Every structure is written in structure tokens, then in C-alpha cells.
Amino acid sequence: MTWLITGGAGYIGAHVVRAMTEAGERTVVYDDLSTGVAERVPGGVPLVRGSILDTGAVTRALAAHEVTGVVHLAAKKQVGESVEHPLRYYRENVEGLRVLLEAAVAAEVSSFVFSSSAAVYGMPDVELVTEETPCVPLSPYGETKLAGEWLVRATGRAAGLATASLRYFNVAGAAAPALADASVSNLVPMIFEKLTEGLPPRIFGDDYPTPDGTCVRDYIHVADLAEAHVTVARALRSDPGRELTLNIGRGEGVSVREMIDRVNAVTGYDRPPAVAARRPGDPARVVASADRIATELGWRAKRDVQDMIGSAWEGWIHLHPEAARR
Ligand code: WQD
């Protein structure tokens, strides 16, 4: 069985490719390299450069590599950008998915794993978010992920495709420095950037109804997330009728202030944060219930916040050697 990993040259995708190949699965990467990096794809794994919007190219890749399963990560993922450019997000994340599904069904692919997001929940008013918590996305990005889940599920039912939608919580860390997240759009790299610039890390609001007043999130190591894909892909293969919707988190809330303290400890910078204004649209607390995947598939995250920050920092130094020279 060969798995097509769309977005396999991206930060999360490359980790999925690595975990799948380490587990003995055959993979092919399909990536337009708009944000992906070819060097992230391990030697021996074919890389097909193409857009998911290109029916012909997708169809050819599926046939040429005799693909029987798809793990679909290729997507736009910036919440703020999605507010400014909703059409771009609906085109890439919904139309791109539709094209890919149509080609997958025509190629008689049997399993389809879809990369969804905790953004589908919006501003959940619960201690732990279960997969039954109502989905009320607050951004076009979250909307496209929720619409994507609908598209995947409906196609799976109609065409007899085993499907899974994986709702990622806050992803951090790296399995190797060269695989680290090169973008600076989430909390951990944003703290690193400030420290490297000689500035205090920023807390966006410290007056939330949380224990220390700062927002609480559920951080998950990208290597754990990647291993979850292996477990899910195998579950779909062994049960062709399967339809899964799963949170991928750890079930542990960590505040922004705690994250900054931990980064200061790991990096040795020891620079106190500065409190800035709230960022519009940020929920106070989003923490997964990680029970369903544990019960249904026996999968649990193994790595903690220390592992995430330590490995992310090694990746940051790899990209920004000056950060280590203080
Ligand atoms: C985490 C917390 C910030 C930077 C987003 C998407 C989600 C998923 C992951 C794609 C928030 C605070 C941040 C800083 C801060 N994306 N913060 N100072 O917003 O929880 O989730 O990314 O799939 O769908 O919504 O992640 O890392 O941006 O922020 O205080 O310098 O850190 O306000 O509370 P978020 P984040």
C-alpha cells in the first residue's frame, strides 16, 4: 500500500512522512512547494511537485505511484490571513480538497486521512473539548476545515472510503532540527524571535478568566502528532468502513505565561515578558479531551512541553545560529 502525503514537504507533513516511513509504510509526497521545502523530504521518498487544484497532476500522481491511501495536509493555515483573503482559503482548503477527493475516488483509493484543526470549535466554553462539543468556527480558516470534514465524511459514505478527520490542537517542537517550523506564526517561535531580537516576549492579554490571566492551550509535540497519523492510517486500512473524527491533543492546559517561563528556562535567556493587548478572537481556554483516540485506537501522546520547547529551540538555533551566541 502506498500513501500519498499532500503537503509532505511542510512542517507537519514532513514529520508525518518521517513517521510513516519509519513505521515501514511506503509514501509519496505531493507538494506545490509554496511553503514546503524539498530538503525536508527523506531520501528514497518520491516528491511530486504539483497543486491539489490540478486534477490532471493529482490523477497522474495517484496512478503513477499506485496510491491506495491519502493523508491530506496541503492547505493554507493562517487564521488572520484567512480573514483578509477568504476566497483564497476556500479555494485551497475546500476546492483543493474536493478536487483531491474526486481524483482519489476515481483512482479507487481506500483510505483518506484529513488534517483538520481545533479551530473548528471556535470559542468552546468547556473545560475539555470533546469531539461532541459544538463546532462554531470563528474564522474562514476554521470554516474551511469544518467544511472539509463534511466533504470528507460525505464522500467516504458515498464512495465507500474509510475516512478520518484529525483535529490538531497547538502543535510545537521538531523531531530533528532540520524539520523545525521555519515560520514565525505561533507562540513558541514568536517567543524565540523576541528573545533573539533582544526584546521581551509578549503576552497578548493577561486579564482572561484563567488561573494566571493568560490564555490556556493544549500543546502537542509534532512527533506525537505524526505518530498519531500512523496509528490512524493503519486503523483505516484494517477497517474499510471506518469513519473517525478525533482530537489530537494531550488533555493538559498550559498558559502563555507558563510557556514563556519554560522557554526562558530552556534557552537561558531569562527575559521577563511584556503584557500587550488581547489579540482579537482569542479564546481564553482550548484544551482537548484526548480520550476518544485513546479508547478507540489506544493512542496517547508521549512527549511533554519540555520536549517540545527543547526540540523547537534546537531547530530555531539551526535556522538562526545567532540566537545561541549571546
Ligand atoms: C497561542 C496563545 C495567543 C504569541 C492558532 C490557530 C489554530 C492552529 C494553531 C492552525 C494565544 C498567545 C501568541 C505571542 C501570545 N492553527 N500568544 N504571545 O491562536 O491558539 O491557534 O494556531 O491550524 O487553529 O487558531 O495559537 O500559537 O497563535 O497562540 O500571548 O507572541 O499564545 O494570544 O493565546 P492559537 P498561537
mmCIF file of C-alpha atoms and ligand atoms in Angstrom:
data_model
loop_
_atom_site.group_PDB
_atom_site.id
_atom_site.type_symbol
_atom_site.label_atom_id
_atom_site.label_comp_id
_atom_site.label_asym_id
_atom_site.label_seq_id
_atom_site.Cartn_x
_atom_site.Cartn_y
_atom_site.Cartn_z
ATOM 1 C CA MET A 1 0.000 0.000 0.000
ATOM 2 C CA THR A 2 1.323 3.435 -0.915
ATOM 3 C CA TRP A 3 0.232 6.607 0.875
ATOM 4 C CA LEU A 4 0.169 9.958 -0.889
ATOM 5 C CA ILE A 5 1.080 12.645 1.649
ATOM 6 C CA THR A 6 -0.073 16.028 0.359
ATOM 7 C CA GLY A 7 1.840 18.865 1.977
ATOM 8 C CA GLY A 8 4.552 16.346 2.862
ATOM 9 C CA ALA A 9 7.301 18.948 2.450
ATOM 10 C CA GLY A 10 5.724 21.202 5.092
ATOM 11 C CA TYR A 11 6.467 21.363 8.812
ATOM 12 C CA ILE A 12 3.812 18.889 9.964
ATOM 13 C CA GLY A 13 3.702 16.929 6.690
ATOM 14 C CA ALA A 14 7.434 16.165 6.746
ATOM 15 C CA HIS A 15 7.042 14.776 10.249
ATOM 16 C CA VAL A 16 4.170 12.588 9.046
ATOM 17 C CA VAL A 17 6.297 11.302 6.144
ATOM 18 C CA ARG A 18 9.141 10.535 8.511
ATOM 19 C CA ALA A 19 6.892 8.699 10.989
ATOM 20 C CA MET A 20 5.143 6.738 8.242
ATOM 21 C CA THR A 21 8.395 5.655 6.575
ATOM 22 C CA GLU A 22 9.982 4.781 9.925
ATOM 23 C CA ALA A 23 6.940 2.592 10.592
ATOM 24 C CA GLY A 24 7.584 0.786 7.303
ATOM 25 C CA GLU A 25 4.832 2.429 5.211
ATOM 26 C CA ARG A 26 5.524 3.378 1.608
ATOM 27 C CA THR A 27 4.927 7.091 0.965
ATOM 28 C CA VAL A 28 4.924 9.603 -1.879
ATOM 29 C CA VAL A 29 4.939 13.341 -1.223
ATOM 30 C CA TYR A 30 2.711 15.675 -3.244
ATOM 31 C CA ASP A 31 3.512 19.329 -2.570
ATOM 32 C CA ASP A 32 3.460 22.561 -4.557
ATOM 33 C CA LEU A 33 6.479 23.804 -2.540
ATOM 34 C CA SER A 34 4.749 27.164 -1.934
ATOM 35 C CA THR A 35 5.749 26.905 1.718
ATOM 36 C CA GLY A 36 7.156 23.375 1.707
ATOM 37 C CA VAL A 37 10.863 22.654 1.400
ATOM 38 C CA ALA A 38 12.091 19.785 -0.808
ATOM 39 C CA GLU A 39 15.032 19.070 1.548
ATOM 40 C CA ARG A 40 12.567 18.060 4.255
ATOM 41 C CA VAL A 41 11.514 15.009 2.219
ATOM 42 C CA PRO A 42 13.628 11.998 3.194
ATOM 43 C CA GLY A 43 15.823 10.344 0.557
ATOM 44 C CA GLY A 44 14.043 7.455 -1.095
ATOM 45 C CA VAL A 45 10.615 9.095 -0.837
ATOM 46 C CA PRO A 46 9.432 10.394 -4.235
ATOM 47 C CA LEU A 47 8.446 14.060 -4.336
ATOM 48 C CA VAL A 48 5.840 15.111 -6.894
ATOM 49 C CA ARG A 49 5.612 18.877 -7.298
ATOM 50 C CA GLY A 50 2.057 19.888 -8.048
ATOM 51 C CA SER A 51 -1.035 21.717 -6.859
ATOM 52 C CA ILE A 52 -4.011 19.925 -5.322
ATOM 53 C CA LEU A 53 -6.152 22.148 -7.557
ATOM 54 C CA ASP A 54 -4.671 20.492 -10.653
ATOM 55 C CA THR A 55 -6.912 17.490 -11.361
ATOM 56 C CA GLY A 56 -4.629 16.112 -14.079
ATOM 57 C CA ALA A 57 -1.476 16.293 -11.960
ATOM 58 C CA VAL A 58 -3.194 14.731 -8.923
ATOM 59 C CA THR A 59 -4.680 11.950 -11.070
ATOM 60 C CA ARG A 60 -1.305 11.204 -12.647
ATOM 61 C CA ALA A 61 0.440 11.072 -9.260
ATOM 62 C CA LEU A 62 -2.171 8.680 -7.843
ATOM 63 C CA ALA A 63 -1.845 6.358 -10.864
ATOM 64 C CA ALA A 64 1.940 6.532 -11.284
ATOM 65 C CA HIS A 65 2.570 5.525 -7.674
ATOM 66 C CA GLU A 66 -0.369 3.106 -7.350
ATOM 67 C CA VAL A 67 -1.647 5.054 -4.376
ATOM 68 C CA THR A 68 -4.243 3.363 -2.169
ATOM 69 C CA GLY A 69 -4.338 5.823 0.748
ATOM 70 C CA VAL A 70 -4.130 9.614 1.084
ATOM 71 C CA VAL A 71 -3.043 11.738 4.044
ATOM 72 C CA HIS A 72 -4.065 15.261 3.138
ATOM 73 C CA LEU A 73 -2.174 18.083 4.833
ATOM 74 C CA ALA A 74 -1.701 20.543 1.966
ATOM 75 C CA ALA A 75 -3.604 23.677 3.000
ATOM 76 C CA LYS A 76 -3.420 27.322 3.969
ATOM 77 C CA LYS A 77 -3.306 27.727 7.747
ATOM 78 C CA GLN A 78 -3.026 31.348 8.831
ATOM 79 C CA VAL A 79 -6.118 32.451 10.723
ATOM 80 C CA GLY A 80 -5.519 36.193 10.233
ATOM 81 C CA GLU A 81 -4.761 35.818 6.536
ATOM 82 C CA SER A 82 -7.982 33.842 6.098
ATOM 83 C CA VAL A 83 -9.981 36.811 7.384
ATOM 84 C CA GLU A 84 -8.386 39.067 4.757
ATOM 85 C CA HIS A 85 -8.446 36.512 1.929
ATOM 86 C CA PRO A 86 -11.391 34.161 2.491
ATOM 87 C CA LEU A 87 -11.682 33.244 -1.193
ATOM 88 C CA ARG A 88 -8.064 32.074 -1.229
ATOM 89 C CA TYR A 89 -8.799 29.858 1.782
ATOM 90 C CA TYR A 90 -11.987 28.397 0.339
ATOM 91 C CA ARG A 91 -10.189 27.743 -2.951
ATOM 92 C CA GLU A 92 -7.144 25.985 -1.456
ATOM 93 C CA ASN A 93 -8.759 24.267 1.519
ATOM 94 C CA VAL A 94 -12.218 23.375 0.182
ATOM 95 C CA GLU A 95 -11.958 23.341 -3.621
ATOM 96 C CA GLY A 96 -8.476 21.777 -3.421
ATOM 97 C CA LEU A 97 -9.864 19.071 -1.154
ATOM 98 C CA ARG A 98 -12.829 18.496 -3.477
ATOM 99 C CA VAL A 99 -10.514 18.030 -6.463
ATOM 100 C CA LEU A 100 -8.300 15.666 -4.496
ATOM 101 C CA LEU A 101 -11.259 13.611 -3.241
ATOM 102 C CA GLU A 102 -12.712 13.343 -6.739
ATOM 103 C CA ALA A 103 -9.379 12.058 -8.076
ATOM 104 C CA ALA A 104 -8.966 9.716 -5.092
ATOM 105 C CA VAL A 105 -12.399 8.180 -5.623
ATOM 106 C CA ALA A 106 -11.727 7.754 -9.349
ATOM 107 C CA ALA A 107 -8.412 6.044 -8.512
ATOM 108 C CA GLU A 108 -10.233 3.740 -6.075
ATOM 109 C CA VAL A 109 -8.212 4.896 -3.087
ATOM 110 C CA SER A 110 -9.461 3.111 0.034
ATOM 111 C CA SER A 111 -8.365 5.365 2.943
ATOM 112 C CA PHE A 112 -8.352 9.136 3.420
ATOM 113 C CA VAL A 113 -6.899 10.980 6.430
ATOM 114 C CA PHE A 114 -7.754 14.688 6.618
ATOM 115 C CA SER A 115 -5.817 17.286 8.557
ATOM 116 C CA SER A 116 -8.412 19.310 10.490
ATOM 117 C CA SER A 117 -7.945 21.716 13.374
ATOM 118 C CA ALA A 118 -9.151 22.692 16.825
ATOM 119 C CA ALA A 119 -10.132 25.912 15.023
ATOM 120 C CA VAL A 120 -13.400 24.146 14.108
ATOM 121 C CA TYR A 121 -14.542 24.615 17.736
ATOM 122 C CA GLY A 122 -14.139 28.399 17.779
ATOM 123 C CA MET A 123 -14.541 29.628 21.345
ATOM 124 C CA PRO A 124 -15.561 26.499 23.290
ATOM 125 C CA ASP A 125 -16.953 27.246 26.744
ATOM 126 C CA VAL A 126 -15.936 23.929 28.307
ATOM 127 C CA GLU A 127 -13.087 22.620 30.462
ATOM 128 C CA LEU A 128 -12.196 19.875 27.986
ATOM 129 C CA VAL A 129 -13.257 19.941 24.349
ATOM 130 C CA THR A 130 -14.652 16.607 23.187
ATOM 131 C CA GLU A 131 -15.420 15.689 19.601
ATOM 132 C CA GLU A 132 -19.099 16.246 20.505
ATOM 133 C CA THR A 133 -18.524 19.870 21.532
ATOM 134 C CA PRO A 134 -20.401 22.039 19.017
ATOM 135 C CA CYS A 135 -18.305 23.328 16.117
ATOM 136 C CA VAL A 136 -18.671 27.093 15.755
ATOM 137 C CA PRO A 137 -15.588 28.261 13.846
ATOM 138 C CA LEU A 138 -14.711 31.937 14.173
ATOM 139 C CA SER A 139 -12.556 32.419 11.093
ATOM 140 C CA PRO A 140 -12.722 31.494 7.431
ATOM 141 C CA TYR A 141 -9.776 29.187 8.171
ATOM 142 C CA GLY A 142 -11.812 27.273 10.765
ATOM 143 C CA GLU A 143 -14.821 27.259 8.435
ATOM 144 C CA THR A 144 -12.803 25.683 5.640
ATOM 145 C CA LYS A 145 -11.589 22.961 7.990
ATOM 146 C CA LEU A 146 -15.127 22.212 9.153
ATOM 147 C CA ALA A 147 -16.461 22.214 5.586
ATOM 148 C CA GLY A 148 -13.536 19.932 4.732
ATOM 149 C CA GLU A 149 -14.621 17.463 7.393
ATOM 150 C CA TRP A 150 -18.136 17.432 5.920
ATOM 151 C CA LEU A 151 -16.780 16.868 2.429
ATOM 152 C CA VAL A 152 -14.528 14.035 3.576
ATOM 153 C CA ARG A 153 -17.256 12.310 5.584
ATOM 154 C CA ALA A 154 -19.920 12.590 2.879
ATOM 155 C CA THR A 155 -17.528 11.310 0.205
ATOM 156 C CA GLY A 156 -16.428 8.449 2.425
ATOM 157 C CA ARG A 157 -20.027 7.366 2.956
ATOM 158 C CA ALA A 158 -20.999 7.694 -0.674
ATOM 159 C CA ALA A 159 -17.912 6.087 -2.186
ATOM 160 C CA GLY A 160 -17.032 3.525 0.462
ATOM 161 C CA LEU A 161 -13.827 5.242 1.525
ATOM 162 C CA ALA A 162 -12.536 4.851 5.100
ATOM 163 C CA THR A 163 -12.006 8.371 6.454
ATOM 164 C CA ALA A 164 -10.556 10.219 9.422
ATOM 165 C CA SER A 165 -10.576 13.907 10.326
ATOM 166 C CA LEU A 166 -7.863 14.787 12.824
ATOM 167 C CA ARG A 167 -8.405 17.952 14.841
ATOM 168 C CA TYR A 168 -4.929 19.161 15.741
ATOM 169 C CA PHE A 169 -4.548 21.301 18.861
ATOM 170 C CA ASN A 170 -1.454 23.542 19.271
ATOM 171 C CA VAL A 171 1.465 21.870 17.521
ATOM 172 C CA ALA A 172 5.056 22.572 18.607
ATOM 173 C CA GLY A 173 8.537 21.048 18.588
ATOM 174 C CA ALA A 174 10.541 19.129 15.994
ATOM 175 C CA ALA A 175 11.753 15.543 15.588
ATOM 176 C CA ALA A 176 15.051 16.880 14.198
ATOM 177 C CA PRO A 177 16.400 20.459 13.881
ATOM 178 C CA ALA A 178 16.128 20.400 10.078
ATOM 179 C CA LEU A 179 12.400 19.632 10.326
ATOM 180 C CA ALA A 180 11.585 22.567 12.606
ATOM 181 C CA ASP A 181 8.831 25.067 11.831
ATOM 182 C CA ALA A 182 10.511 27.854 9.862
ATOM 183 C CA SER A 183 7.518 30.202 10.071
ATOM 184 C CA VAL A 184 7.023 32.551 12.990
ATOM 185 C CA SER A 185 3.275 32.442 13.382
ATOM 186 C CA ASN A 186 2.682 30.563 16.638
ATOM 187 C CA LEU A 187 3.521 31.191 20.275
ATOM 188 C CA VAL A 188 6.764 29.209 20.657
ATOM 189 C CA PRO A 189 8.626 30.618 17.624
ATOM 190 C CA MET A 190 7.207 34.079 18.418
ATOM 191 C CA ILE A 191 8.806 33.897 21.879
ATOM 192 C CA PHE A 192 12.097 32.729 20.310
ATOM 193 C CA GLU A 193 12.022 35.606 17.854
ATOM 194 C CA LYS A 194 11.587 38.234 20.553
ATOM 195 C CA LEU A 195 14.361 36.741 22.682
ATOM 196 C CA THR A 196 16.694 36.623 19.663
ATOM 197 C CA GLU A 197 15.923 40.282 18.909
ATOM 198 C CA GLY A 198 16.788 41.230 22.491
ATOM 199 C CA LEU A 199 13.163 42.093 23.266
ATOM 200 C CA PRO A 200 10.747 40.764 25.887
ATOM 201 C CA PRO A 201 8.342 38.031 24.728
ATOM 202 C CA ARG A 202 4.787 39.300 24.508
ATOM 203 C CA ILE A 203 1.697 38.109 26.342
ATOM 204 C CA PHE A 204 -1.440 39.005 24.402
ATOM 205 C CA GLY A 205 -3.705 39.815 27.327
ATOM 206 C CA ASP A 206 -3.370 38.835 30.998
ATOM 207 C CA ASP A 207 -6.935 39.542 32.063
ATOM 208 C CA TYR A 208 -8.578 36.334 30.849
ATOM 209 C CA PRO A 209 -10.666 34.227 33.250
ATOM 210 C CA THR A 210 -7.860 31.685 33.694
ATOM 211 C CA PRO A 211 -5.675 30.910 36.761
ATOM 212 C CA ASP A 212 -2.880 33.337 35.787
ATOM 213 C CA GLY A 213 -4.978 35.543 33.499
ATOM 214 C CA THR A 214 -3.266 34.361 30.278
ATOM 215 C CA CYS A 215 -4.733 32.084 27.610
ATOM 216 C CA VAL A 216 -4.562 28.333 28.086
ATOM 217 C CA ARG A 217 -3.877 25.913 25.228
ATOM 218 C CA ASP A 218 -3.182 22.218 24.707
ATOM 219 C CA TYR A 219 0.298 21.887 23.151
ATOM 220 C CA ILE A 220 1.212 18.709 21.320
ATOM 221 C CA HIS A 221 4.627 17.610 20.057
ATOM 222 C CA VAL A 222 4.701 17.345 16.275
ATOM 223 C CA ALA A 223 6.414 13.933 16.547
ATOM 224 C CA ASP A 224 3.476 12.649 18.634
ATOM 225 C CA LEU A 225 1.038 14.162 16.145
ATOM 226 C CA ALA A 226 2.909 12.416 13.307
ATOM 227 C CA GLU A 227 2.776 9.077 15.108
ATOM 228 C CA ALA A 228 -0.971 9.523 15.580
ATOM 229 C CA HIS A 229 -1.258 9.635 11.779
ATOM 230 C CA VAL A 230 0.451 6.252 11.511
ATOM 231 C CA THR A 231 -1.972 4.737 14.028
ATOM 232 C CA VAL A 232 -4.980 6.272 12.273
ATOM 233 C CA ALA A 233 -3.815 5.295 8.773
ATOM 234 C CA ARG A 234 -3.404 1.691 9.876
ATOM 235 C CA ALA A 235 -6.798 1.686 11.577
ATOM 236 C CA LEU A 236 -8.428 2.813 8.327
ATOM 237 C CA ARG A 237 -6.596 0.184 6.316
ATOM 238 C CA SER A 238 -7.706 -2.623 8.628
ATOM 239 C CA ASP A 239 -11.335 -1.456 8.692
ATOM 240 C CA PRO A 240 -12.555 -0.192 5.300
ATOM 241 C CA GLY A 241 -15.879 1.039 6.759
ATOM 242 C CA ARG A 242 -14.271 3.213 9.388
ATOM 243 C CA GLU A 243 -15.236 6.873 9.877
ATOM 244 C CA LEU A 244 -13.270 8.709 12.551
ATOM 245 C CA THR A 245 -13.278 12.254 13.925
ATOM 246 C CA LEU A 246 -10.543 12.644 16.542
ATOM 247 C CA ASN A 247 -8.961 15.332 18.674
ATOM 248 C CA ILE A 248 -5.174 15.170 18.670
ATOM 249 C CA GLY A 249 -4.053 16.783 21.884
ATOM 250 C CA ARG A 250 -2.720 15.858 25.321
ATOM 251 C CA GLY A 251 -5.601 16.959 27.527
ATOM 252 C CA GLU A 252 -3.317 19.285 29.501
ATOM 253 C CA GLY A 253 -3.750 23.037 29.569
ATOM 254 C CA VAL A 254 -0.661 25.265 29.673
ATOM 255 C CA SER A 255 -0.891 29.049 29.944
ATOM 256 C CA VAL A 256 1.013 31.563 27.831
ATOM 257 C CA ARG A 257 2.870 32.771 30.923
ATOM 258 C CA GLU A 258 3.915 29.212 31.794
ATOM 259 C CA MET A 259 5.137 28.681 28.230
ATOM 260 C CA ILE A 260 7.247 31.840 28.365
ATOM 261 C CA ASP A 261 8.715 30.813 31.742
ATOM 262 C CA ARG A 262 9.595 27.394 30.319
ATOM 263 C CA VAL A 263 11.193 28.913 27.219
ATOM 264 C CA ASN A 264 13.257 31.255 29.385
ATOM 265 C CA ALA A 265 14.431 28.257 31.439
ATOM 266 C CA VAL A 266 15.312 26.131 28.385
ATOM 267 C CA THR A 267 17.087 28.884 26.465
ATOM 268 C CA GLY A 268 18.799 30.553 29.419
ATOM 269 C CA TYR A 269 17.620 33.997 28.295
ATOM 270 C CA ASP A 270 15.593 34.665 31.431
ATOM 271 C CA ARG A 271 13.855 37.723 29.994
ATOM 272 C CA PRO A 272 10.531 38.669 31.660
ATOM 273 C CA PRO A 273 7.545 39.043 29.309
ATOM 274 C CA ALA A 274 5.737 42.257 28.439
ATOM 275 C CA VAL A 275 1.958 42.318 28.574
ATOM 276 C CA ALA A 276 0.341 43.556 25.355
ATOM 277 C CA ALA A 277 -3.302 43.988 24.369
ATOM 278 C CA ARG A 278 -5.537 40.972 23.799
ATOM 279 C CA ARG A 279 -5.442 39.607 20.256
ATOM 280 C CA PRO A 280 -8.954 39.772 18.794
ATOM 281 C CA GLY A 281 -10.702 36.401 18.580
ATOM 282 C CA ASP A 282 -8.501 34.520 21.048
ATOM 283 C CA PRO A 283 -10.461 32.097 23.242
ATOM 284 C CA ALA A 284 -9.408 32.020 26.922
ATOM 285 C CA ARG A 285 -9.027 28.270 27.052
ATOM 286 C CA VAL A 286 -8.925 25.476 24.452
ATOM 287 C CA VAL A 287 -7.887 22.099 25.842
ATOM 288 C CA ALA A 288 -8.675 18.753 24.234
ATOM 289 C CA SER A 289 -10.234 15.737 25.730
ATOM 290 C CA ALA A 290 -7.775 13.159 24.377
ATOM 291 C CA ASP A 291 -9.982 10.242 25.435
ATOM 292 C CA ARG A 292 -11.573 9.204 22.171
ATOM 293 C CA ILE A 293 -8.374 8.345 20.315
ATOM 294 C CA ALA A 294 -7.074 6.579 23.432
ATOM 295 C CA THR A 295 -10.238 4.497 23.765
ATOM 296 C CA GLU A 296 -10.777 3.771 20.082
ATOM 297 C CA LEU A 297 -7.189 3.300 18.910
ATOM 298 C CA GLY A 298 -5.102 3.024 22.092
ATOM 299 C CA TRP A 299 -3.040 6.084 21.116
ATOM 300 C CA ARG A 300 -1.655 8.677 23.558
ATOM 301 C CA ALA A 301 0.930 11.438 23.239
ATOM 302 C CA LYS A 302 4.270 10.531 24.855
ATOM 303 C CA ARG A 303 6.179 13.822 24.836
ATOM 304 C CA ASP A 304 5.768 16.790 27.194
ATOM 305 C CA VAL A 305 6.119 20.569 26.927
ATOM 306 C CA GLN A 306 9.793 20.350 27.876
ATOM 307 C CA ASP A 307 10.416 18.074 24.861
ATOM 308 C CA MET A 308 8.500 20.483 22.620
ATOM 309 C CA ILE A 309 10.366 23.601 23.700
ATOM 310 C CA GLY A 310 13.779 21.895 23.807
ATOM 311 C CA SER A 311 13.461 20.430 20.316
ATOM 312 C CA ALA A 312 11.907 23.624 18.912
ATOM 313 C CA TRP A 313 14.821 25.627 20.312
ATOM 314 C CA GLU A 314 17.368 23.313 18.667
ATOM 315 C CA GLY A 315 15.509 23.856 15.407
ATOM 316 C CA TRP A 316 15.473 27.620 15.939
ATOM 317 C CA ILE A 317 19.246 27.692 16.528
ATOM 318 C CA HIS A 318 19.703 25.597 13.391
ATOM 319 C CA LEU A 319 17.893 28.335 11.426
ATOM 320 C CA HIS A 320 19.176 31.303 13.457
ATOM 321 C CA PRO A 321 22.661 30.454 14.771
ATOM 322 C CA GLU A 322 22.984 33.980 16.190
ATOM 323 C CA ALA A 323 20.311 33.122 18.757
ATOM 324 C CA ALA A 324 22.756 30.866 20.599
ATOM 325 C CA ARG A 325 25.539 33.454 20.580
ATOM 326 C CA ARG A 326 24.522 35.798 23.339
HETATM 327 C C1 WQD B 1 -1.361 30.589 21.384
HETATM 328 C C2 WQD B 1 -1.631 31.566 22.514
HETATM 329 C C3 WQD B 1 -2.043 33.833 21.812
HETATM 330 C C4 WQD B 1 2.034 34.742 20.519
HETATM 331 C C5 WQD B 1 -3.780 29.008 16.144
HETATM 332 C C6 WQD B 1 -4.967 28.673 15.311
HETATM 333 C C7 WQD B 1 -5.209 27.208 15.347
HETATM 334 C C8 WQD B 1 -3.955 26.456 14.937
HETATM 335 C C9 WQD B 1 -2.830 26.848 15.795
HETATM 336 C C10 WQD B 1 -3.623 26.072 12.553
HETATM 337 C C11 WQD B 1 -2.775 32.550 22.198
HETATM 338 C C12 WQD B 1 -0.811 33.730 22.668
HETATM 339 C C13 WQD B 1 0.893 34.133 20.955
HETATM 340 C C14 WQD B 1 2.669 35.741 21.334
HETATM 341 C C15 WQD B 1 0.957 35.412 22.978
HETATM 342 N N1 WQD B 1 -3.585 26.797 13.601
HETATM 343 N N2 WQD B 1 0.361 34.455 22.175
HETATM 344 N N3 WQD B 1 2.097 35.996 22.534
HETATM 345 O O1 WQD B 1 -4.185 31.055 18.353
HETATM 346 O O2 WQD B 1 -4.123 29.081 19.927
HETATM 347 O O3 WQD B 1 -4.097 28.708 17.493
HETATM 348 O O4 WQD B 1 -2.663 28.244 15.726
HETATM 349 O O5 WQD B 1 -4.059 25.011 12.385
HETATM 350 O O6 WQD B 1 -6.232 26.909 14.512
HETATM 351 O O7 WQD B 1 -6.099 29.357 15.782
HETATM 352 O O8 WQD B 1 -2.100 29.602 18.541
HETATM 353 O O9 WQD B 1 0.301 29.911 18.838
HETATM 354 O O10 WQD B 1 -1.036 31.755 17.743
HETATM 355 O O11 WQD B 1 -1.292 31.343 20.170
HETATM 356 O O12 WQD B 1 0.475 35.710 24.069
HETATM 357 O O13 WQD B 1 3.711 36.318 20.991
HETATM 358 O O14 WQD B 1 -0.472 32.372 22.684
HETATM 359 O O15 WQD B 1 -2.756 35.006 22.114
HETATM 360 O O16 WQD B 1 -3.485 32.761 23.386
HETATM 361 P P1 WQD B 1 -3.715 29.704 18.649
HETATM 362 P P2 WQD B 1 -0.957 30.673 18.754
#
